[in-house]
PDB file of C-alpha atoms in Angstrom:
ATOM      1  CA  UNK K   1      67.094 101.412 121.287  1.00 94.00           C
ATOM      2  CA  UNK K   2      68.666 100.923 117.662  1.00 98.00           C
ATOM      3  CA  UNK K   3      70.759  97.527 118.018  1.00 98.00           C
ATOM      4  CA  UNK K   4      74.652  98.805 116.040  1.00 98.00           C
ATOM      5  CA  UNK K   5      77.314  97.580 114.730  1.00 98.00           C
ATOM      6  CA  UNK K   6      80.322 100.278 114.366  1.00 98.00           C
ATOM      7  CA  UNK K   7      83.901 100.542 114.336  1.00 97.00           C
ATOM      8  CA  UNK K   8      86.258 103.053 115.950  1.00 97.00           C
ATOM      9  CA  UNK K   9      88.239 104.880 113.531  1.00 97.00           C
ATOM     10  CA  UNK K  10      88.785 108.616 113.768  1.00 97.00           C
ATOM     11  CA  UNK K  11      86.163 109.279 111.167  1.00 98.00           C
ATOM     12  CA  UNK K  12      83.455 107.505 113.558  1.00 98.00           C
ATOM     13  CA  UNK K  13      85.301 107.984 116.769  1.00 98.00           C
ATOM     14  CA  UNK K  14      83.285 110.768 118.061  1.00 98.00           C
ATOM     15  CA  UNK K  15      79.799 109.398 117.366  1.00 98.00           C
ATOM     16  CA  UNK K  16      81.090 106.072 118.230  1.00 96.00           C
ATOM     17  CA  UNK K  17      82.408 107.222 122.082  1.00 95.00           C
ATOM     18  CA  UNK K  18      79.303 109.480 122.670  1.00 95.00           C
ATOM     19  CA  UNK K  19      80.734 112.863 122.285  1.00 97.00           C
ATOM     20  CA  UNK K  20      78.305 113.288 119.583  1.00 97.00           C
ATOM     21  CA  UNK K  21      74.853 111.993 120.511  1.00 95.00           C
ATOM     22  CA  UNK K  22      71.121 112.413 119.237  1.00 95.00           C
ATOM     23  CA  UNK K  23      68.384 114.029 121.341  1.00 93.00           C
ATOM     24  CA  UNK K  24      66.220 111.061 120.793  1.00 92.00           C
ATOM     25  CA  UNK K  25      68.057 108.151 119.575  1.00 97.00           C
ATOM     26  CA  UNK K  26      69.868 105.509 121.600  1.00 96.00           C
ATOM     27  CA  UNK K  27      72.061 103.066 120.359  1.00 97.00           C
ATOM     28  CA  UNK K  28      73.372  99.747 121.688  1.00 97.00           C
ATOM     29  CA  UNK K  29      76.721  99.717 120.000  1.00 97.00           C
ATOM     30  CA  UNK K  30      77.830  95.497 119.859  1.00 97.00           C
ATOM     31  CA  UNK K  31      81.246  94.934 121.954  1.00 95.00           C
ATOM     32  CA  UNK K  32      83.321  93.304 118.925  1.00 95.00           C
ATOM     33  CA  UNK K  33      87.021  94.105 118.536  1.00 92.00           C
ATOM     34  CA  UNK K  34      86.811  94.121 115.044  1.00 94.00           C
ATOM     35  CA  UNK K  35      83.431  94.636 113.257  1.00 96.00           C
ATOM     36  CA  UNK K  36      84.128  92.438 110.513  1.00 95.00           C
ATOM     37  CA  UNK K  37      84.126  89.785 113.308  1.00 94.00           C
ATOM     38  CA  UNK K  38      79.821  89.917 113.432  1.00 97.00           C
ATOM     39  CA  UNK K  39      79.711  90.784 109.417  1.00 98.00           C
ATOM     40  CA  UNK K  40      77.868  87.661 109.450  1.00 97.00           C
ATOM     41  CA  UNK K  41      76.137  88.200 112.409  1.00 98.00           C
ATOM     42  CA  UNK K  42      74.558  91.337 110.414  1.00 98.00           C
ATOM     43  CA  UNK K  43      73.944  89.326 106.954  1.00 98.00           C
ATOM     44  CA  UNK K  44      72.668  86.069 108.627  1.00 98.00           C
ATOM     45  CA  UNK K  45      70.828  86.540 111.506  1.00 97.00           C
ATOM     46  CA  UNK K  46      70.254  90.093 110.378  1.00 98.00           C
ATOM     47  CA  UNK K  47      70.812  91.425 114.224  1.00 98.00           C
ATOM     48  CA  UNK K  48      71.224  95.032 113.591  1.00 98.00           C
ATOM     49  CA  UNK K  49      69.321  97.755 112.856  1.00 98.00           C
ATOM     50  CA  UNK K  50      72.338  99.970 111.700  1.00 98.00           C
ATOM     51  CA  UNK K  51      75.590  98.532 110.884  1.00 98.00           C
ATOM     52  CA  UNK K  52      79.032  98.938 109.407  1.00 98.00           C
ATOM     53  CA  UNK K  53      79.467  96.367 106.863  1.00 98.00           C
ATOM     54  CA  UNK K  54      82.249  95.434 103.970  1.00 98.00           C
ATOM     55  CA  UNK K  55      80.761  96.922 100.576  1.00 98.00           C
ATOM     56  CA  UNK K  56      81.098  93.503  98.551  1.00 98.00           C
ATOM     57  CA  UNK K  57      79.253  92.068 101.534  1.00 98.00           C
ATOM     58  CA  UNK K  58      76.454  94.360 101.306  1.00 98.00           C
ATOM     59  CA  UNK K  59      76.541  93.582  97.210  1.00 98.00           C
ATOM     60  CA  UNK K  60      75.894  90.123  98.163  1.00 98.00           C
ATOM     61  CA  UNK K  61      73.549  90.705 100.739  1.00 98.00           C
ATOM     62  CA  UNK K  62      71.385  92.740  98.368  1.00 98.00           C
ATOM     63  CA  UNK K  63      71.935  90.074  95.539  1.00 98.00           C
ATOM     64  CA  UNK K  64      70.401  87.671  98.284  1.00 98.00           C
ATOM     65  CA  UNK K  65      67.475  89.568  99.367  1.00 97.00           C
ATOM     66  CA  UNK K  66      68.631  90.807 102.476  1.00 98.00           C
ATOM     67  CA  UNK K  67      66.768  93.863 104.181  1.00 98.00           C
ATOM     68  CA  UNK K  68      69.318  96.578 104.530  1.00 98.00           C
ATOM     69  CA  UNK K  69      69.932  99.523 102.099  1.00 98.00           C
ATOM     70  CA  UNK K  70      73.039 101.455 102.000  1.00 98.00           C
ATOM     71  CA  UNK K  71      73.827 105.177 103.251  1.00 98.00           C
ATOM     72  CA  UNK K  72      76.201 106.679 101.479  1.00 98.00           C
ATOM     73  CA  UNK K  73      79.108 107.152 104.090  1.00 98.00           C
ATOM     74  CA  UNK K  74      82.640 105.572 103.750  1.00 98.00           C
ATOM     75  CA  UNK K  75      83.986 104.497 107.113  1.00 98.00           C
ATOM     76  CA  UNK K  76      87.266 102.944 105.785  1.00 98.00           C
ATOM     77  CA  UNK K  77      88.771 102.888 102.638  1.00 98.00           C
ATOM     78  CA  UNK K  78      92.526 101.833 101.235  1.00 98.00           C
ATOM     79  CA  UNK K  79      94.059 101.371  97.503  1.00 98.00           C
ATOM     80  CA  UNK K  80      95.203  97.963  97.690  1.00 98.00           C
ATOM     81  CA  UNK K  81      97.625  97.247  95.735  1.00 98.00           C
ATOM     82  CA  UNK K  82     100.360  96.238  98.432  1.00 98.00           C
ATOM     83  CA  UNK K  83      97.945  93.541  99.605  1.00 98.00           C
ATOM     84  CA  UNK K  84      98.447  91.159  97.051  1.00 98.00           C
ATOM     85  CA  UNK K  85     102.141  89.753  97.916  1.00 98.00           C
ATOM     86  CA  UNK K  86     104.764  86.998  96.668  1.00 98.00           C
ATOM     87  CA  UNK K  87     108.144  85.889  98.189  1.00 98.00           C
ATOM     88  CA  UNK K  88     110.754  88.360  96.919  1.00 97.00           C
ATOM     89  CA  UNK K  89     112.929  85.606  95.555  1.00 97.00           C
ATOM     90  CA  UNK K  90     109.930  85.218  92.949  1.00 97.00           C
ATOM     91  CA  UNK K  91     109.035  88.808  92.186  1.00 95.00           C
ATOM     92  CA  UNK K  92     105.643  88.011  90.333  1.00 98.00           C
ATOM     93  CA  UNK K  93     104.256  90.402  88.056  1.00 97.00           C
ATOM     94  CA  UNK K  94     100.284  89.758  87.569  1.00 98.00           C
ATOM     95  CA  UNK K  95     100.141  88.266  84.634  1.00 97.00           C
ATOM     96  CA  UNK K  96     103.131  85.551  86.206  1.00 98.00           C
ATOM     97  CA  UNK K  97     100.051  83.940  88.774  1.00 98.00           C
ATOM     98  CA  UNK K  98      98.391  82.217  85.962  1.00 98.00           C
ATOM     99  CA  UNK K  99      98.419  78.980  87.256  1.00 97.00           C
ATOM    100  CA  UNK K 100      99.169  79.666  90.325  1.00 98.00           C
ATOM    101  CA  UNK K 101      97.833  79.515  93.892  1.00 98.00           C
ATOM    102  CA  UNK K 102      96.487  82.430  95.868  1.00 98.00           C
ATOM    103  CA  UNK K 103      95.509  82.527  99.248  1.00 98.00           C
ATOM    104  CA  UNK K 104      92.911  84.729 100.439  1.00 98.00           C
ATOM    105  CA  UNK K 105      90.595  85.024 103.399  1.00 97.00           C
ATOM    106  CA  UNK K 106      87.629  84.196 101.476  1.00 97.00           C
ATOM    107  CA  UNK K 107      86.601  84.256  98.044  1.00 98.00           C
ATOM    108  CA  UNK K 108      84.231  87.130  98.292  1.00 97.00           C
ATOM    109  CA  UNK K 109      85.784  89.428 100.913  1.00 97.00           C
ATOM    110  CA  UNK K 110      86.055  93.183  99.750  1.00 98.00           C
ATOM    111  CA  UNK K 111      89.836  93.450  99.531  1.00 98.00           C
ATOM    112  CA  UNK K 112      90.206  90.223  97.182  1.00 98.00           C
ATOM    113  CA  UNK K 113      87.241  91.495  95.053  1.00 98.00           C
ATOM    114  CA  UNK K 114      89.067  94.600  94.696  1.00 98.00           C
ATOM    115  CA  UNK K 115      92.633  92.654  93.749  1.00 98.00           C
ATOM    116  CA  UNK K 116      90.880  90.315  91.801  1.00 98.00           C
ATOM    117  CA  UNK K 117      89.470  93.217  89.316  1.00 98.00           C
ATOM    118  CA  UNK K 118      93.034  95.073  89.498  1.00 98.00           C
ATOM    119  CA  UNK K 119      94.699  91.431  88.201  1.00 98.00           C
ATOM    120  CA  UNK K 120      91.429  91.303  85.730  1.00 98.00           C
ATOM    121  CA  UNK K 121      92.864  94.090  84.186  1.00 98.00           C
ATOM    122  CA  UNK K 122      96.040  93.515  83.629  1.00 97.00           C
ATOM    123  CA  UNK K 123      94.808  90.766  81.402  1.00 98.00           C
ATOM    124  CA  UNK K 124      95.123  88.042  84.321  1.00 98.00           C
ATOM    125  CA  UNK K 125      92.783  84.991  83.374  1.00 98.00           C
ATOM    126  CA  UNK K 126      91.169  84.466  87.103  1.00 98.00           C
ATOM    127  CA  UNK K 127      89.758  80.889  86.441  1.00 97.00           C
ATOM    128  CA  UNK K 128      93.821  79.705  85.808  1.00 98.00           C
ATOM    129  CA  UNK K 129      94.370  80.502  89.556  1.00 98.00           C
ATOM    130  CA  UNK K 130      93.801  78.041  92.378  1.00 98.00           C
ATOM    131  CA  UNK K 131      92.214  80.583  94.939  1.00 98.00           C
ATOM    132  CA  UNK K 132      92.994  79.177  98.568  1.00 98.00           C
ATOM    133  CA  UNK K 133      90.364  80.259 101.169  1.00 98.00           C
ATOM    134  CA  UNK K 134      90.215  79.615 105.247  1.00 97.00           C
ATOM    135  CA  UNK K 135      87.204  81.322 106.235  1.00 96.00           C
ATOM    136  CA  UNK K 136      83.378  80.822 104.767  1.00 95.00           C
ATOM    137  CA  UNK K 137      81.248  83.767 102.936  1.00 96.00           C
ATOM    138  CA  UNK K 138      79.603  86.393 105.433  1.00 97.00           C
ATOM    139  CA  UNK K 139      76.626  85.633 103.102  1.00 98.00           C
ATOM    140  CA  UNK K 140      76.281  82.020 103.512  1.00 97.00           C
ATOM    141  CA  UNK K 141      73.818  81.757 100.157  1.00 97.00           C
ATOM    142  CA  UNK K 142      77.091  82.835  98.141  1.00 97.00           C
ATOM    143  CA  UNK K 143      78.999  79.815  96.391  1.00 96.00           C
ATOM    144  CA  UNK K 144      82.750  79.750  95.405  1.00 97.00           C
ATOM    145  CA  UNK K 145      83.471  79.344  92.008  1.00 97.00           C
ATOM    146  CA  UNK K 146      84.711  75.989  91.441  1.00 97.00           C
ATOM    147  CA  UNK K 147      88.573  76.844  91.205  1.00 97.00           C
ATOM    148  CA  UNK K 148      88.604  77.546  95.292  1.00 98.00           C
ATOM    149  CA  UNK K 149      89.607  75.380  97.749  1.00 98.00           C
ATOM    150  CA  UNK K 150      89.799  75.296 101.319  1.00 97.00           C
ATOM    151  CA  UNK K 151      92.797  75.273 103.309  1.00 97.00           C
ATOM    152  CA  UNK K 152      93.593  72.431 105.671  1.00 96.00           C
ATOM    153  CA  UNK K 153      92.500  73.090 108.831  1.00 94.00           C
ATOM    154  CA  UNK K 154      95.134  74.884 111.200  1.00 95.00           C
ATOM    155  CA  UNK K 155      97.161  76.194 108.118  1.00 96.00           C
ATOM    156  CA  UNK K 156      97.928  80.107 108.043  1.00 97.00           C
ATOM    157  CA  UNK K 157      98.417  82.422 105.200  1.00 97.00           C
ATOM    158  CA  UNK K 158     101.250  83.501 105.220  1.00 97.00           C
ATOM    159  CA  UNK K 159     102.749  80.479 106.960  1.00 97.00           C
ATOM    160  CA  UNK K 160     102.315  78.806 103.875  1.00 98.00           C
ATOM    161  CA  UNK K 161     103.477  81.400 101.742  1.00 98.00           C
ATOM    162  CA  UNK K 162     106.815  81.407 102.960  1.00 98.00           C
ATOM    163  CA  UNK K 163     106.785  77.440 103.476  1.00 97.00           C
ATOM    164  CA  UNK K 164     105.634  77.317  99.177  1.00 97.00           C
ATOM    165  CA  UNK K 165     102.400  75.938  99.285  1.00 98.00           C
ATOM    166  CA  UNK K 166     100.504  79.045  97.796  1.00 98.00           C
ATOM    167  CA  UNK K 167     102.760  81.421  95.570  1.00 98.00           C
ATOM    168  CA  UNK K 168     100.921  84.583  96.489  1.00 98.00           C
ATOM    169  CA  UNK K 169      98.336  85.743  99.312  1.00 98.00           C
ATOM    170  CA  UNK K 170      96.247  88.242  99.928  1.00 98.00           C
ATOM    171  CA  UNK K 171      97.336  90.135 102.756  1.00 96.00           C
ATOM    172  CA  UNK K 172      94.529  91.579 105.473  1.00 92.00           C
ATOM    173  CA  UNK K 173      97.606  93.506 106.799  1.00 93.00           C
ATOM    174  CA  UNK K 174     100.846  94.342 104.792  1.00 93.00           C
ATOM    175  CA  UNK K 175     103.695  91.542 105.906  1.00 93.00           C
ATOM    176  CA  UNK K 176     106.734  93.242 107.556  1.00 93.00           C
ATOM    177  CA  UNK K 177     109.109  90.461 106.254  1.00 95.00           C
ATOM    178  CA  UNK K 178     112.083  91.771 104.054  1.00 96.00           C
ATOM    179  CA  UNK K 179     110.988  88.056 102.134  1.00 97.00           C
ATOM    180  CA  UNK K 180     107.692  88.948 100.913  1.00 98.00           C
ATOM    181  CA  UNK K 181     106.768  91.567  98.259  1.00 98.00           C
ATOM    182  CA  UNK K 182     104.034  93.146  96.749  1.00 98.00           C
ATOM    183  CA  UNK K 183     102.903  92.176  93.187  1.00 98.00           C
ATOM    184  CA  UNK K 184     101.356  95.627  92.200  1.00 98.00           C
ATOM    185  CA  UNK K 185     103.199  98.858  92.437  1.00 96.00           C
ATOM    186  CA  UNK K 186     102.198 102.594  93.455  1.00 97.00           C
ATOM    187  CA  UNK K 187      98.169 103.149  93.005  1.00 98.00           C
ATOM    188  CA  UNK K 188      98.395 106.621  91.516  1.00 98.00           C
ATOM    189  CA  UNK K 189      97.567 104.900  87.833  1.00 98.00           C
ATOM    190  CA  UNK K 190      94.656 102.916  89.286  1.00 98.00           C
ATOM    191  CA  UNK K 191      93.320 106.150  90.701  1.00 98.00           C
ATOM    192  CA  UNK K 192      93.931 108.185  87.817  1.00 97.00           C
ATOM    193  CA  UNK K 193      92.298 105.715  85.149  1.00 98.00           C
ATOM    194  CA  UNK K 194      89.238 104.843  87.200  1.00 98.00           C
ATOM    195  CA  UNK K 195      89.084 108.345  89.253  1.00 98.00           C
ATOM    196  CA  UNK K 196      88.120 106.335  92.272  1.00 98.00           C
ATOM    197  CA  UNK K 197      89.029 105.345  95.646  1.00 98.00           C
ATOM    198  CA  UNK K 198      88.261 101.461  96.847  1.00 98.00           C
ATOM    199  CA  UNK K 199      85.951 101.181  99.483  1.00 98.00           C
ATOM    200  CA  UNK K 200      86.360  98.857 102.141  1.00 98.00           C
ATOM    201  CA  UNK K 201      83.217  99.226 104.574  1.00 98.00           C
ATOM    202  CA  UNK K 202      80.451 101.595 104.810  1.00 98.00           C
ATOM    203  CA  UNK K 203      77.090 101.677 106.968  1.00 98.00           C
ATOM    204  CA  UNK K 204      73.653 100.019 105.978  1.00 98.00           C
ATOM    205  CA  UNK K 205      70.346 100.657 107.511  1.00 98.00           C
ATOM    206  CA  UNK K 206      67.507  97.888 107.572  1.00 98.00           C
ATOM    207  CA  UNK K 207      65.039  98.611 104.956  1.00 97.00           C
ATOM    208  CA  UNK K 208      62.220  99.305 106.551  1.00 97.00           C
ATOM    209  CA  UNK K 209      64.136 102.122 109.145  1.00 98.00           C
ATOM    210  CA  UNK K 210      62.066 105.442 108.692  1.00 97.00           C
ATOM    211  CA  UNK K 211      63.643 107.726 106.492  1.00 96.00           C
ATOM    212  CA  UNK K 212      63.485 110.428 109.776  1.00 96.00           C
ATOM    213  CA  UNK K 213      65.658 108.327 111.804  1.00 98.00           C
ATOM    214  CA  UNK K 214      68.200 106.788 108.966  1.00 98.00           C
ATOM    215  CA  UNK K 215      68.551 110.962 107.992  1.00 98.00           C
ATOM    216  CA  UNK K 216      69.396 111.071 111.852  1.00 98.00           C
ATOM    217  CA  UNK K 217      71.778 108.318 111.698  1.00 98.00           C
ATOM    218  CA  UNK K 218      73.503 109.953 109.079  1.00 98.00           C
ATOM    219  CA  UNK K 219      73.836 113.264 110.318  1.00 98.00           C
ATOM    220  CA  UNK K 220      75.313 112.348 113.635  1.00 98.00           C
ATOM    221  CA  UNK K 221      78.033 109.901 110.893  1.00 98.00           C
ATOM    222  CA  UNK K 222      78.783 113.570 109.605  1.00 98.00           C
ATOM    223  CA  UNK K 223      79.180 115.516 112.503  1.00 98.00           C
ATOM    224  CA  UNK K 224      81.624 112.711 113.109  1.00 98.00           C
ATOM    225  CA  UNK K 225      83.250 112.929 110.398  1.00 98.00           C
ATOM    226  CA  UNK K 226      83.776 116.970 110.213  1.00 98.00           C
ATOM    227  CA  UNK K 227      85.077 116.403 113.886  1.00 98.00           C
ATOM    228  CA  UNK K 228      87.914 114.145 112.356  1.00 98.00           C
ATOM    229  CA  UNK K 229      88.377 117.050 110.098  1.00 98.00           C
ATOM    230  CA  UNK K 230      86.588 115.643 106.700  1.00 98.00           C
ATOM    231  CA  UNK K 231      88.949 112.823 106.042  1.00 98.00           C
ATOM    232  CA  UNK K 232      89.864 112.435 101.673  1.00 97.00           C
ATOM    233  CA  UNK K 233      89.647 108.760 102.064  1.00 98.00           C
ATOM    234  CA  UNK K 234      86.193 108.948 103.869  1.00 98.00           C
ATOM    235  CA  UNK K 235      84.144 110.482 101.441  1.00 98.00           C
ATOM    236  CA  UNK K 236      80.508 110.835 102.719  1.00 98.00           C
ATOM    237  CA  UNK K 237      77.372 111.839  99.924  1.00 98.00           C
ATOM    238  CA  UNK K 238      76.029 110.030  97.229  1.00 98.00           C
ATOM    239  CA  UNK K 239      77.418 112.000  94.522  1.00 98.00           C
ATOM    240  CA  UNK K 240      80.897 112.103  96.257  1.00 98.00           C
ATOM    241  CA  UNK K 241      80.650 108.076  96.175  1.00 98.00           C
ATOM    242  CA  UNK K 242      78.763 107.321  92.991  1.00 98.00           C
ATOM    243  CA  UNK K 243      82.154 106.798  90.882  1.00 98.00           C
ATOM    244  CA  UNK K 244      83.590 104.767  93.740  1.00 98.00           C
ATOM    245  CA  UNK K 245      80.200 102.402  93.541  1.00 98.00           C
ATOM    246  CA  UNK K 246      80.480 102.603  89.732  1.00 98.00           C
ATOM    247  CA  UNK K 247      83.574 100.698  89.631  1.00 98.00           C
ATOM    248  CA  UNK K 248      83.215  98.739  92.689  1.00 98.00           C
ATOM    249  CA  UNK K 249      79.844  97.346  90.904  1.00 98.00           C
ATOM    250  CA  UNK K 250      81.288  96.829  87.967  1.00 98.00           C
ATOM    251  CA  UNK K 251      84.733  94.693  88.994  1.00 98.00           C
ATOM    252  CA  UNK K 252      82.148  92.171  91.736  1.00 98.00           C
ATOM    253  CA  UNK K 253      79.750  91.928  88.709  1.00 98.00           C
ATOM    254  CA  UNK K 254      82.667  91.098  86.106  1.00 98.00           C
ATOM    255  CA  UNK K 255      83.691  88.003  88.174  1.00 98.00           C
ATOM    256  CA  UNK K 256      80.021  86.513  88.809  1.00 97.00           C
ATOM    257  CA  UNK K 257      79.743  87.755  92.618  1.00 98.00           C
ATOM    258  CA  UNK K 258      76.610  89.031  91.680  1.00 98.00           C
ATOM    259  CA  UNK K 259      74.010  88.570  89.139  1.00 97.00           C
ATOM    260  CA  UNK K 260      72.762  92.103  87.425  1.00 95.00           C
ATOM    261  CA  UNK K 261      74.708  95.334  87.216  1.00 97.00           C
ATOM    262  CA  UNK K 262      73.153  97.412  89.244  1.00 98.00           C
ATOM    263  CA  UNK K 263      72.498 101.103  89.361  1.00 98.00           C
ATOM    264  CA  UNK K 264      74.341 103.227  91.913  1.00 98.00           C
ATOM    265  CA  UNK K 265      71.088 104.445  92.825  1.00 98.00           C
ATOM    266  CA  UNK K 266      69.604 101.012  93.654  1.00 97.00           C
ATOM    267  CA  UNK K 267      71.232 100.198  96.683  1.00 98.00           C
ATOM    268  CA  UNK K 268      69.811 103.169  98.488  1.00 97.00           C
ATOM    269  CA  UNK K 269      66.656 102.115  98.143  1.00 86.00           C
TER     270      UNK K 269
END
């Protein structure tokens, strides 16, 4: 019995409801809403054999010498630029939240990573914001740079958004409030610079997992996936993905999430 952690999107939905099912493998799919919600429950106590998992969590994970390798299968994936908000009295542009304060899940989830390298860009000095967190790290080895605090207990984001204690926030849905905003505009330049998506979660395997099973694993993610009808946004194959892990390596490496640059081709292994 292989102990998994999976979501139900339609790119999984048919491996994930048993439509599509191995000859010899079982699997004891965890009974989570939300997978995110046992992230740590995979990077901590290392409970599953096969699981989805948040691709800057995984980078961390690997920094920290934790036994999984990736497959190379995208389960979701968003451009998120409309994630990063501000009050629409304010209208921020990036370069405005210098000296600001941003709230964000935590410091090192995937879609803050991902916003943090898009501000990067525009020439945004990250260590002039106050980043506001309310959750810890999935990988509890992983420190927060020293401009991040915690939120007092019982605050919410977006609460204090609109109240004025953080100027911006990091949305893990978009706000439908005619008062809030988003700071970036339309992602077609993004994707035509970098020619990349952003991955948001994708599936690991423990190390050790026989090649003859994690092959297995992947094929029935496939036959999953064709039965969705090939989703763009969920591409599947290491080559399809190797400019998407380029730039995702390179923006969590640029802001100290992890300590070496590494090679597509190392976190398959």
């Amino acid at each position: 019995m292989i102990k998994a952690l999976l979501g139900d999107y339609p790119v999984t939905h048919a491996f994930r409801s048993g439509a599509i099912r191995s000859p010899r493998l079982e699997f004891d799919f965890a009974d989570v809403k939300l997978p995110q919600q046992a992230f740590k429950r995979v990077v901590r106590e290392l409970e599953f054999d096969f699981a989805e998992l948040a691709l800057v969590t995984y980078l961390l994970a690997k920094a920290h010498g934790k036994p999984y390798r990736l497959l190379p299968a995208v389960v979701t994936a968003r451009f998120q630029h409309p994630y990063l908000v501000c009050l629409a009295k304010n209208r921020f542009k990036p370069k405005d939240l210098e000296g600001k304060r941003i709230g964000q899940r935590s410091y090192s989830v995937t879609t803050a990573a991902w916003i943090r390298g898009m501000l990067a860009e525009e020439g945004v000095d990250l260590s002039a914001i106050r980043w506001v967190t309310f959750e810890d790290p999935h990988v509890a080895e992983f420190r927060d740079p020293p401009n991040v605090e915690r939120a007092p207990s019982g605050k919410e984001m977006i609460a204090m958004l609109l109240s004025g204690e953080i100027e911006a926030a990091i949305a893990g849905e978009i706000p439908k409030d005619e008062r809030i905003v988003p700071v970036f505009g339309d992602p077609a330049p993004w994707k035509q610079k970098h020619r990349a998506i952003q991955v948001n979660h994708m599936v690991v395997v423990r190390r050790e997992m026989p090649s003859g099973i994690s092959d297995e694993i992947y094929d029935l993610l496939s036959q999953s996936r064709k039965a969705a009808g090939n989703p763009e946004m969920n591409p599947f194959g290491l080559e399809e993905n190797r400019r998407n892990l380029e730039v995702a390596i390179d923006y969590v490496y640029r802001q100290g999430l992890i300590p070496k640059h590494y090679a597509v081709d190392d976190l398959f292994g």
